mmCIF file of C-alpha atoms in Angstrom:
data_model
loop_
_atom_site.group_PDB
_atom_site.id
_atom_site.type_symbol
_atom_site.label_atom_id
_atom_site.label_comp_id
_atom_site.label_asym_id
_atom_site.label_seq_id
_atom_site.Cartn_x
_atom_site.Cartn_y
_atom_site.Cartn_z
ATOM 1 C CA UNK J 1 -2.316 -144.683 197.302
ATOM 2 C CA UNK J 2 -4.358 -145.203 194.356
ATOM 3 C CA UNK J 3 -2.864 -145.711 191.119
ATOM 4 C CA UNK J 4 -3.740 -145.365 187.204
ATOM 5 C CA UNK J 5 -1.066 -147.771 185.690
ATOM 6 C CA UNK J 6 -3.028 -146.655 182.171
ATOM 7 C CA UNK J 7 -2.065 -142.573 182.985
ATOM 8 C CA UNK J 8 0.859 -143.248 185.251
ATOM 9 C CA UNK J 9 -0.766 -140.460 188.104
ATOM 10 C CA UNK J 10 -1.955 -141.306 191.483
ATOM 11 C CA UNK J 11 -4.854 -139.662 192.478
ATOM 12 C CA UNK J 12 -6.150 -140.244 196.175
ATOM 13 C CA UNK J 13 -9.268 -138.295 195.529
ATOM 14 C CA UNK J 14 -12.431 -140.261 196.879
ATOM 15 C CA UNK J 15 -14.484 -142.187 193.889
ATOM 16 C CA UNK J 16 -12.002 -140.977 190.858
ATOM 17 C CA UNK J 17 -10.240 -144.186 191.123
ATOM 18 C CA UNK J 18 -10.936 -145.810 194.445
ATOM 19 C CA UNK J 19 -12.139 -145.005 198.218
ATOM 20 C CA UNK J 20 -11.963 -146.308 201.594
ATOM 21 C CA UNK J 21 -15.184 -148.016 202.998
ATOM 22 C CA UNK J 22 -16.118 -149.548 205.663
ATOM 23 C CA UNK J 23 -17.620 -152.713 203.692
ATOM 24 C CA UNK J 24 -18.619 -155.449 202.664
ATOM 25 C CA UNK J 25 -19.063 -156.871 205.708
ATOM 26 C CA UNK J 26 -17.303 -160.325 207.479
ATOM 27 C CA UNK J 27 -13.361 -158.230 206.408
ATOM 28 C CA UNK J 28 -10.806 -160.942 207.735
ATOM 29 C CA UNK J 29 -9.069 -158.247 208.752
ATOM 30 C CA UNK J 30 -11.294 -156.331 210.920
ATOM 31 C CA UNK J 31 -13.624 -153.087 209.658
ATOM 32 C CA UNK J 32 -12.443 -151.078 206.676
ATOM 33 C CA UNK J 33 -11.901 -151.870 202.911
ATOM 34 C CA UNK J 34 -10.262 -149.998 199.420
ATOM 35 C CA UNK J 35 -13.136 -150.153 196.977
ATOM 36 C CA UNK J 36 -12.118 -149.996 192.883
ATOM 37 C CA UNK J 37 -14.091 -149.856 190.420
ATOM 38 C CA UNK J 38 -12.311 -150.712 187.638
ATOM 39 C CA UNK J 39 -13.867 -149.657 184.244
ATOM 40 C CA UNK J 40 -13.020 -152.532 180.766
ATOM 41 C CA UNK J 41 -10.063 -150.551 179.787
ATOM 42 C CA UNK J 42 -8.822 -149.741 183.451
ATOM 43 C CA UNK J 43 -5.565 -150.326 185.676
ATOM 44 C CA UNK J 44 -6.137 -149.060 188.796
ATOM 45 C CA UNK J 45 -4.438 -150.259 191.646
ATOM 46 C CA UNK J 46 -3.495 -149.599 194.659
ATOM 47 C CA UNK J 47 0.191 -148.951 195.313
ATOM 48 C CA UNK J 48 2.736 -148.548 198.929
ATOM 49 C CA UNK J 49 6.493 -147.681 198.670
ATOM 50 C CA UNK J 50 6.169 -148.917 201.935
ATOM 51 C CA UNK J 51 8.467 -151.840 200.504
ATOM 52 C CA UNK J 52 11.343 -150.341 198.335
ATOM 53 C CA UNK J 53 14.530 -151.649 198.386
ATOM 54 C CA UNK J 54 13.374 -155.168 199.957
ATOM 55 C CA UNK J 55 15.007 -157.979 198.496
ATOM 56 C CA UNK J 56 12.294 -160.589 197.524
ATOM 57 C CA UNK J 57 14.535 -163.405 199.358
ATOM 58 C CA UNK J 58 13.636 -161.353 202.341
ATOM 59 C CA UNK J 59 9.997 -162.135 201.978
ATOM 60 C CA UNK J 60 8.558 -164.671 204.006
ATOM 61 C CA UNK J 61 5.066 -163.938 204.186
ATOM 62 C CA UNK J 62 2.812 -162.518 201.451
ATOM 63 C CA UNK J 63 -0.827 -162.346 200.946
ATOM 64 C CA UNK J 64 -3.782 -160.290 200.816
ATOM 65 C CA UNK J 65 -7.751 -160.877 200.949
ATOM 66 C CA UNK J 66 -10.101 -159.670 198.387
ATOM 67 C CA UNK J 67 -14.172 -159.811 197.942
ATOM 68 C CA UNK J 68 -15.018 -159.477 194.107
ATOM 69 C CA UNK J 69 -18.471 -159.121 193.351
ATOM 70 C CA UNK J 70 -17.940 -161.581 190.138
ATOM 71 C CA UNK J 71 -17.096 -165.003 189.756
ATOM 72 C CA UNK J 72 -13.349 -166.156 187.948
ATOM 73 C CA UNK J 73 -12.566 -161.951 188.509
ATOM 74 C CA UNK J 74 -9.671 -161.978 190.351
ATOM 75 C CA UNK J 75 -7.528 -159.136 192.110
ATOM 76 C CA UNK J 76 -4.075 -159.885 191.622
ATOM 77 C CA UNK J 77 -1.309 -158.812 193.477
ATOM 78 C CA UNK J 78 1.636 -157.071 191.400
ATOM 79 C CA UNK J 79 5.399 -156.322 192.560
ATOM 80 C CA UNK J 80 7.385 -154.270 190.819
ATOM 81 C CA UNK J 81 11.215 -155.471 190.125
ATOM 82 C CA UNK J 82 14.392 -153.450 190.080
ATOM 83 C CA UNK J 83 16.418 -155.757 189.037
ATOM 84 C CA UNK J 84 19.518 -153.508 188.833
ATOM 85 C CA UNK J 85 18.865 -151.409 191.764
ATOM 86 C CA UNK J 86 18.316 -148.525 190.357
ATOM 87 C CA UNK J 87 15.172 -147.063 191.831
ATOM 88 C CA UNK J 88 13.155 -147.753 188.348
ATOM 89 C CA UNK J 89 11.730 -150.913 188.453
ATOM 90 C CA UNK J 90 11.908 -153.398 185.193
ATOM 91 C CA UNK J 91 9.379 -156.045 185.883
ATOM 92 C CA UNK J 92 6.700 -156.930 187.379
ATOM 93 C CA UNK J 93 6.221 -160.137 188.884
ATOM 94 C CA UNK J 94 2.267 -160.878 189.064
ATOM 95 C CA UNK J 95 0.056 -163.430 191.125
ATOM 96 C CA UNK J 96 -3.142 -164.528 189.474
ATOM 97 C CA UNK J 97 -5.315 -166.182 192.301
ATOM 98 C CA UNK J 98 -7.745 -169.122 190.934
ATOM 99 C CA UNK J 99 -10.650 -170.153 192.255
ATOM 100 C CA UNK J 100 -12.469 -166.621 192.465
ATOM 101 C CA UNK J 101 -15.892 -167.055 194.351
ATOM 102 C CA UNK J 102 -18.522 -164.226 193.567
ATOM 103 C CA UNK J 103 -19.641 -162.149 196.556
ATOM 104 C CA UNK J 104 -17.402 -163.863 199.179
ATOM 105 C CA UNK J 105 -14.259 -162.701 201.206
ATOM 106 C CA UNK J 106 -11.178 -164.982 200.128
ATOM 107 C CA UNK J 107 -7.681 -164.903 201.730
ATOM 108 C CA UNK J 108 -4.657 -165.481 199.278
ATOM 109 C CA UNK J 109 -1.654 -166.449 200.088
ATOM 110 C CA UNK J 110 0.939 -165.411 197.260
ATOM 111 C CA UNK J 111 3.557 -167.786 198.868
ATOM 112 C CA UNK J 112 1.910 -171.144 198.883
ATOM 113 C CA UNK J 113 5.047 -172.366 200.917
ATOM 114 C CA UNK J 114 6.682 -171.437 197.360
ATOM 115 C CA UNK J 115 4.319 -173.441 195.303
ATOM 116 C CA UNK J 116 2.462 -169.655 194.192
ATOM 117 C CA UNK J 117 2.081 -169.321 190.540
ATOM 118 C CA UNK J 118 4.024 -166.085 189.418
ATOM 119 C CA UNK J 119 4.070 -164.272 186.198
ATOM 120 C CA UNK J 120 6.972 -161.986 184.555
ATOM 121 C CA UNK J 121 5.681 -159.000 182.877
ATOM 122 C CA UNK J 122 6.834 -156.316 181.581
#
């Protein structure tokens, strides 16, 4: 799904926040891509309950590839926390990649063998 974090709506309509494409080429992955555009005040993102209720001790392999089209702009990978388990998260725990190449597919792992650097927001 894709995901306004500024309006709190998801809206899976092609080009209002994101689309499926079949581009750039070289995916790691194989063919097929989410393209976002994200605008100086936007938040889009896009979002799976695909992983509620998964204790993060049960994780034991994280990552995600990315192709920004400028330098030092990374995508970051979010989690939201529910800390007391009750189905409203509290937290979000956030990976900042480094080392952002322009134009080029790069892999992240968020684990790092547990050497990732994480962030607490709220």
């Amino acid at each position: 799904m894709f995901y306004d974090d500024n309006t709190d709506a998801f809206d899976n309509t092609p080009s209002v926040l994101g689309s499926f494409v079949s581009g750039p080429a070289g995916q790691p992955l194989g063919s097929g891509s989410a393209e976002i555009t994200i605008p100086v005040t936007g938040r889009t993102n896009i979002s799976t309950y695909q992983f509620a209720g998964t204790p993060l001790a049960s994780i034991t392999d994280l990552g995600f590839s990315a192709y920004n089209t400028l330098a030092g702009a990374p995508a970051y990978m979010v989690i939201n926390v529910d800390f007391d388990l009750t189905d409203t998260w509290q937290r979000r725990l956030v990976f900042v990649p480094t080392g952002i190449v322009a134009s080029t597919w790069q892999t992240h792992d968020a684990l790092q063998g547990g050497a990732a650097l994480w962030v607490l927001r709220y």
